[in-house]
Short mmCIF file of C-alpha atoms in Angstrom, two decimals:
data_model
loop_
_atom_site.label_atom_id
_atom_site.label_comp_id
_atom_site.label_asym_id
_atom_site.label_seq_id
_atom_site.Cartn_x
_atom_site.Cartn_y
_atom_site.Cartn_z
CA UNK A 1014 0.02 -0.18 -0.09
CA UNK A 1015 3.31 2.57 0.67
CA UNK A 1016 4.54 1.46 -2.56
CA UNK A 1017 1.18 2.60 -4.57
CA UNK A 1018 0.72 5.59 -2.76
CA UNK A 1019 4.13 6.86 -3.43
CA UNK A 1020 3.77 5.83 -7.27
CA UNK A 1021 0.17 8.20 -7.24
CA UNK A 1022 2.15 10.78 -5.59
CA UNK A 1023 4.61 10.38 -8.00
CA UNK A 1024 2.49 10.43 -11.50
CA UNK A 1025 0.19 13.08 -9.45
CA UNK A 1026 3.43 15.35 -9.30
CA UNK A 1027 4.59 14.63 -13.00
CA UNK A 1028 0.71 15.91 -14.25
CA UNK A 1029 0.88 18.73 -12.04
CA UNK A 1030 4.25 19.65 -13.50
CA UNK A 1031 3.02 18.82 -17.17
CA UNK A 1032 -0.07 21.28 -16.60
CA UNK A 1033 2.31 24.21 -15.19
CA UNK A 1034 4.64 23.37 -18.19
CA UNK A 1035 1.42 23.22 -20.68
CA UNK A 1036 -0.07 26.38 -19.00
CA UNK A 1037 3.31 28.81 -19.53
CA UNK A 1038 3.57 27.39 -23.05
CA UNK A 1039 0.31 28.47 -23.96
CA UNK A 1040 0.34 31.49 -21.68
CA UNK A 1041 3.73 32.29 -23.84
CA UNK A 1042 2.27 31.91 -27.06
CA UNK A 1043 -0.70 34.11 -25.79
CA UNK A 1044 1.99 37.30 -24.63
CA UNK A 1045 3.73 36.72 -27.74
CA UNK A 1046 0.77 37.19 -29.79
CA UNK A 1047 -0.25 39.89 -27.98
CA UNK A 1048 3.05 41.54 -28.19
CA UNK A 1049 3.32 41.04 -32.13
CA UNK A 1050 -0.27 42.41 -32.77
CA UNK A 1051 0.22 45.66 -34.44
CA UNK A 1052 -3.56 47.21 -33.01
CA UNK A 1053 -2.05 46.60 -29.44
CA UNK A 1054 1.53 48.02 -29.51
CA UNK A 1055 1.60 49.90 -32.79
CA UNK A 1056 4.83 51.73 -33.88
CA UNK A 1057 3.24 55.30 -33.53
CA UNK A 1058 6.14 57.35 -34.54
CA UNK A 1059 9.14 57.25 -36.55
CA UNK A 1060 11.11 59.94 -35.47
CA UNK A 1061 14.30 61.09 -38.22
CA UNK A 1062 16.79 63.42 -36.79
CA UNK A 1063 20.36 64.32 -38.55
CA UNK A 1064 21.30 67.03 -41.35
CA UNK A 1065 19.80 65.83 -44.51
CA UNK A 1066 17.63 68.14 -47.46
CA UNK A 1067 17.45 64.92 -50.07
CA UNK A 1068 16.49 62.34 -48.41
CA UNK A 1069 12.46 62.22 -48.43
CA UNK A 1070 11.74 60.74 -45.07
CA UNK A 1071 7.92 60.30 -45.88
CA UNK A 1072 8.63 57.65 -48.16
CA UNK A 1073 11.33 56.60 -46.04
CA UNK A 1074 9.05 55.48 -43.57
CA UNK A 1075 6.59 54.36 -45.79
CA UNK A 1076 8.92 51.82 -46.96
CA UNK A 1077 9.70 51.17 -43.46
CA UNK A 1078 6.36 50.50 -42.48
CA UNK A 1079 5.52 48.07 -45.43
CA UNK A 1080 8.76 45.97 -44.35
CA UNK A 1081 7.96 46.04 -40.98
CA UNK A 1082 4.27 45.70 -40.67
CA UNK A 1083 3.96 44.19 -36.83
CA UNK A 1084 3.93 45.69 -33.82
CA UNK A 1085 7.03 47.71 -31.88
CA UNK A 1086 7.73 44.14 -30.05
CA UNK A 1087 8.36 42.35 -33.66
CA UNK A 1088 9.72 45.08 -35.13
CA UNK A 1089 13.32 43.97 -36.29
CA UNK A 1090 15.75 46.96 -36.11
CA UNK A 1091 18.72 45.57 -37.93
CA UNK A 1092 16.37 44.88 -41.09
CA UNK A 1093 15.58 48.57 -40.77
CA UNK A 1094 19.28 49.73 -40.46
CA UNK A 1095 19.89 47.91 -43.60
CA UNK A 1096 16.75 49.04 -45.37
CA UNK A 1097 17.81 52.17 -44.53
CA UNK A 1098 21.29 52.77 -45.73
CA UNK A 1099 20.29 51.02 -48.48
CA UNK A 1100 18.80 54.64 -49.55
CA UNK A 1101 21.01 56.64 -52.57
CA UNK A 1102 20.86 59.48 -50.58
CA UNK A 1103 21.92 57.74 -47.16
CA UNK A 1104 25.66 57.50 -46.33
CA UNK A 1105 25.30 56.09 -42.54
CA UNK A 1106 22.27 55.67 -40.25
CA UNK A 1107 22.01 54.19 -36.82
CA UNK A 1108 18.41 52.74 -35.62
CA UNK A 1109 16.79 52.31 -32.27
CA UNK A 1110 13.94 51.68 -30.37
CA UNK A 1111 12.55 53.87 -28.02
CA UNK A 1112 9.87 52.44 -25.21
CA UNK A 1113 6.92 52.49 -26.04
CA UNK A 1114 5.97 53.02 -29.38
CA UNK A 1115 8.74 55.16 -31.34
CA UNK A 1116 11.45 54.41 -33.95
CA UNK A 1117 14.22 56.55 -33.40
CA UNK A 1118 16.47 57.18 -36.73
CA UNK A 1119 19.68 59.43 -37.02
CA UNK A 1120 20.92 60.16 -40.81
CA UNK A 1121 23.91 60.65 -42.06
CA UNK A 1122 23.12 62.11 -45.37
CA UNK A 1123 25.69 61.88 -48.79
CA UNK A 1124 27.38 65.05 -49.63
CA UNK A 1125 27.68 65.04 -53.33
CA UNK A 1126 30.84 66.95 -54.86
CA UNK A 1127 31.23 65.59 -58.49
CA UNK A 1128 29.15 63.94 -60.97
CA UNK A 1129 30.83 60.30 -62.30
CA UNK A 1130 30.44 59.34 -65.71
CA UNK A 1131 27.33 61.28 -66.22
CA UNK A 1132 25.16 58.22 -64.26
CA UNK A 1133 26.72 58.70 -60.85
CA UNK A 1134 27.81 61.13 -58.13
CA UNK A 1135 30.75 61.33 -56.17
CA UNK A 1136 31.09 61.99 -52.12
CA UNK A 1137 34.33 63.66 -50.53
CA UNK A 1138 35.83 60.44 -49.85
CA UNK A 1139 35.62 58.93 -53.51
CA UNK A 1140 32.74 56.80 -53.27
CA UNK A 1141 29.91 56.56 -55.65
CA UNK A 1142 26.26 57.06 -55.12
CA UNK A 1143 23.40 56.67 -57.42
CA UNK A 1144 21.27 59.60 -57.14
CA UNK A 1145 19.98 62.84 -59.68
CA UNK A 1146 22.01 65.46 -59.95
CA UNK A 1147 18.86 67.24 -61.25
CA UNK A 1148 19.24 70.79 -59.34
CA UNK A 1149 22.71 70.57 -58.35
CA UNK A 1150 25.81 72.53 -60.17
CA UNK A 1151 28.83 69.75 -59.90
CA UNK A 1152 31.91 69.84 -62.02
CA UNK A 1153 31.70 66.60 -64.00
CA UNK A 1154 34.51 63.57 -63.65
CA UNK A 1155 35.35 61.07 -66.23
CA UNK A 1156 37.50 58.25 -65.94
CA UNK A 1157 37.77 54.43 -66.40
CA UNK A 1158 36.41 52.32 -63.61
CA UNK A 1159 37.91 52.15 -59.93
CA UNK A 1160 39.58 55.66 -60.67
CA UNK A 1161 37.05 57.09 -58.90
CA UNK A 1162 39.24 58.00 -55.64
CA UNK A 1163 42.59 59.50 -58.02
CA UNK A 1164 40.30 61.71 -59.89
CA UNK A 1165 38.66 63.12 -57.26
CA UNK A 1166 42.26 63.29 -55.53
CA UNK A 1167 43.29 65.15 -58.70
CA UNK A 1168 40.52 67.02 -58.73
CA UNK A 1169 40.89 68.73 -55.52
CA UNK A 1170 44.44 69.73 -55.72
CA UNK A 1171 43.66 71.33 -59.25
CA UNK A 1172 40.92 73.15 -57.79
CA UNK A 1173 42.45 74.72 -55.00
CA UNK A 1174 45.48 76.08 -57.34
CA UNK A 1175 43.14 77.41 -59.72
CA UNK A 1176 41.00 79.02 -57.22
CA UNK A 1177 43.64 81.14 -56.69
CA UNK A 1178 43.08 82.71 -60.30
CA UNK A 1179 39.58 82.35 -59.98
CA UNK A 1180 39.10 79.74 -62.81
CA UNK A 1181 36.90 76.90 -61.55
CA UNK A 1182 36.97 73.79 -63.37
CA UNK A 1183 33.88 72.53 -65.28
CA UNK A 1184 35.11 69.19 -66.38
CA UNK A 1185 37.78 66.84 -65.60
CA UNK A 1186 39.22 63.54 -67.69
CA UNK A 1187 41.19 61.07 -66.87
CA UNK A 1188 41.94 58.55 -69.80
CA UNK A 1189 42.66 54.69 -69.53
CA UNK A 1190 46.65 55.60 -69.44
CA UNK A 1191 45.74 58.26 -66.73
CA UNK A 1192 46.26 61.25 -68.97
CA UNK A 1193 44.65 64.24 -67.20
CA UNK A 1194 42.52 66.65 -69.61
CA UNK A 1195 40.64 70.02 -67.90
CA UNK A 1196 37.72 72.07 -69.58
CA UNK A 1197 37.49 75.22 -67.30
CA UNK A 1198 33.92 77.17 -66.92
CA UNK A 1199 35.64 79.93 -68.78
CA UNK A 1200 35.84 77.72 -71.82
CA UNK A 1201 39.50 76.57 -71.90
CA UNK A 1202 40.34 73.44 -72.54
CA UNK A 1203 43.45 71.91 -71.02
CA UNK A 1204 45.86 69.29 -71.85
CA UNK A 1205 48.41 68.00 -68.76
CA UNK A 1206 49.29 64.56 -69.69
CA UNK A 1207 50.19 61.99 -67.42
CA UNK A 1208 53.36 63.47 -65.56
CA UNK A 1209 53.97 66.44 -63.38
CA UNK A 1210 50.40 67.56 -63.97
CA UNK A 1211 50.50 70.40 -61.17
CA UNK A 1212 53.63 71.94 -61.90
CA UNK A 1213 52.17 72.23 -65.98
CA UNK A 1214 49.07 73.55 -64.42
CA UNK A 1215 51.25 75.98 -62.91
CA UNK A 1216 52.77 76.85 -65.98
CA UNK A 1217 49.20 77.67 -67.26
CA UNK A 1218 48.43 79.65 -64.54
CA UNK A 1219 52.02 81.43 -65.09
CA UNK A 1220 51.62 82.17 -68.85
CA UNK A 1221 47.77 83.08 -68.84
CA UNK A 1222 48.08 86.87 -68.26
CA UNK A 1223 50.26 86.86 -71.48
CA UNK A 1224 47.25 84.87 -73.10
CA UNK A 1225 44.76 87.41 -72.06
CA UNK A 1226 46.64 90.54 -73.73
CA UNK A 1227 46.11 88.70 -76.99
CA UNK A 1228 43.09 90.12 -78.80
CA UNK A 1229 42.00 86.29 -79.84
CA UNK A 1230 40.19 84.10 -77.64
CA UNK A 1231 41.91 80.89 -76.45
CA UNK A 1232 40.38 77.68 -77.07
CA UNK A 1233 42.95 75.31 -75.43
CA UNK A 1234 46.24 74.85 -74.10
CA UNK A 1235 48.49 71.46 -74.34
CA UNK A 1236 51.22 71.23 -71.87
CA UNK A 1237 52.42 68.21 -72.44
CA UNK A 1238 55.82 69.62 -73.02
CA UNK A 1239 59.37 69.62 -70.93
CA UNK A 1240 59.19 73.54 -71.53
CA UNK A 1241 56.77 75.81 -72.82
CA UNK A 1242 53.52 75.02 -74.63
CA UNK A 1243 50.83 74.92 -77.42
CA UNK A 1244 47.93 77.20 -77.82
CA UNK A 1245 45.04 77.03 -79.81
CA UNK A 1246 43.03 79.89 -80.70
CA UNK A 1247 39.32 80.01 -81.10
CA UNK A 1248 39.95 81.40 -84.79
CA UNK A 1249 41.77 78.20 -85.83
CA UNK A 1250 45.25 79.47 -85.04
CA UNK A 1251 47.52 78.01 -83.17
CA UNK A 1252 50.97 78.89 -81.47
CA UNK A 1253 53.84 77.65 -79.46
CA UNK A 1254 55.64 79.29 -76.60
CA UNK A 1255 58.72 78.21 -75.45
CA UNK A 1256 60.39 78.75 -72.08
CA UNK A 1257 63.58 80.55 -71.77
CA UNK A 1258 65.78 78.79 -69.52
#
C-alpha cells in the first residue's frame, strides 16, 4: 500500500508539472501573439533626425512600415537599418527603438561633390552613389572604372590651385592611360598629360596673363611639353610658346 501511494504521488507530481508547463507554453504563445499584434502595440512614431535635405523621409517611412508591419516588439531593428542604409542619399544611419512606441533614426546624408561618368555621383571620399544630380551645380569627372578616388584627388589639387586665380573646373577627364584633361568654366581646355600635371597647371597659370593680352580668344592649351606650351585659338590659329631657360 505504501508503494502504491508513493507511485500515485509521483504520477500526480508529474501530471502537475505537465499541466504547469502546458500553461506556461500556452501563456507564452498568447503573450507573444499579443505583443506581435500591431493593433495593441503599434509603432506610432518614426522619428528622423540629422542634417539632410535630399532624403525623402515620408517615402522612407512608408518603406519601413511596409517592410515591418508588426508591432513595436516585432519590429526588427537590423532589417530597418539595412533598409535605410540602402537608400541612395543615405551615407550612414543608426536605428533604435524607444519605449513605448517610437522608432528613432539618425541619418548622415551623402555629400555630393562631383558627377561621375554622367550617371553617378561622388562623395568627398571618392565613393560613388546612384542618385540624381538634378538641380545640383557640380563639376563633371570622367575616368575608367576604379579610378574614382584618383580622379577626385587630382580634381581637388587642381581646383585649389586654380581657385587662386578664379578659374574653376567644369569638367575633368582621366584617360585609360591616366592622362589628365580639363575644361575650365571659361571654356578653355587644358591638356596636362600623365606626368607632373600640377607643375604643368602652374605653368599655365603663370602664362595666362600673357594670353589674355592677345586679341584672340583661347580655345585650348597643350602643356605636354618639357618646356613651354602650345596654344590653340578659337579662330583656328595655333602658337607654340617656349619657356626661356
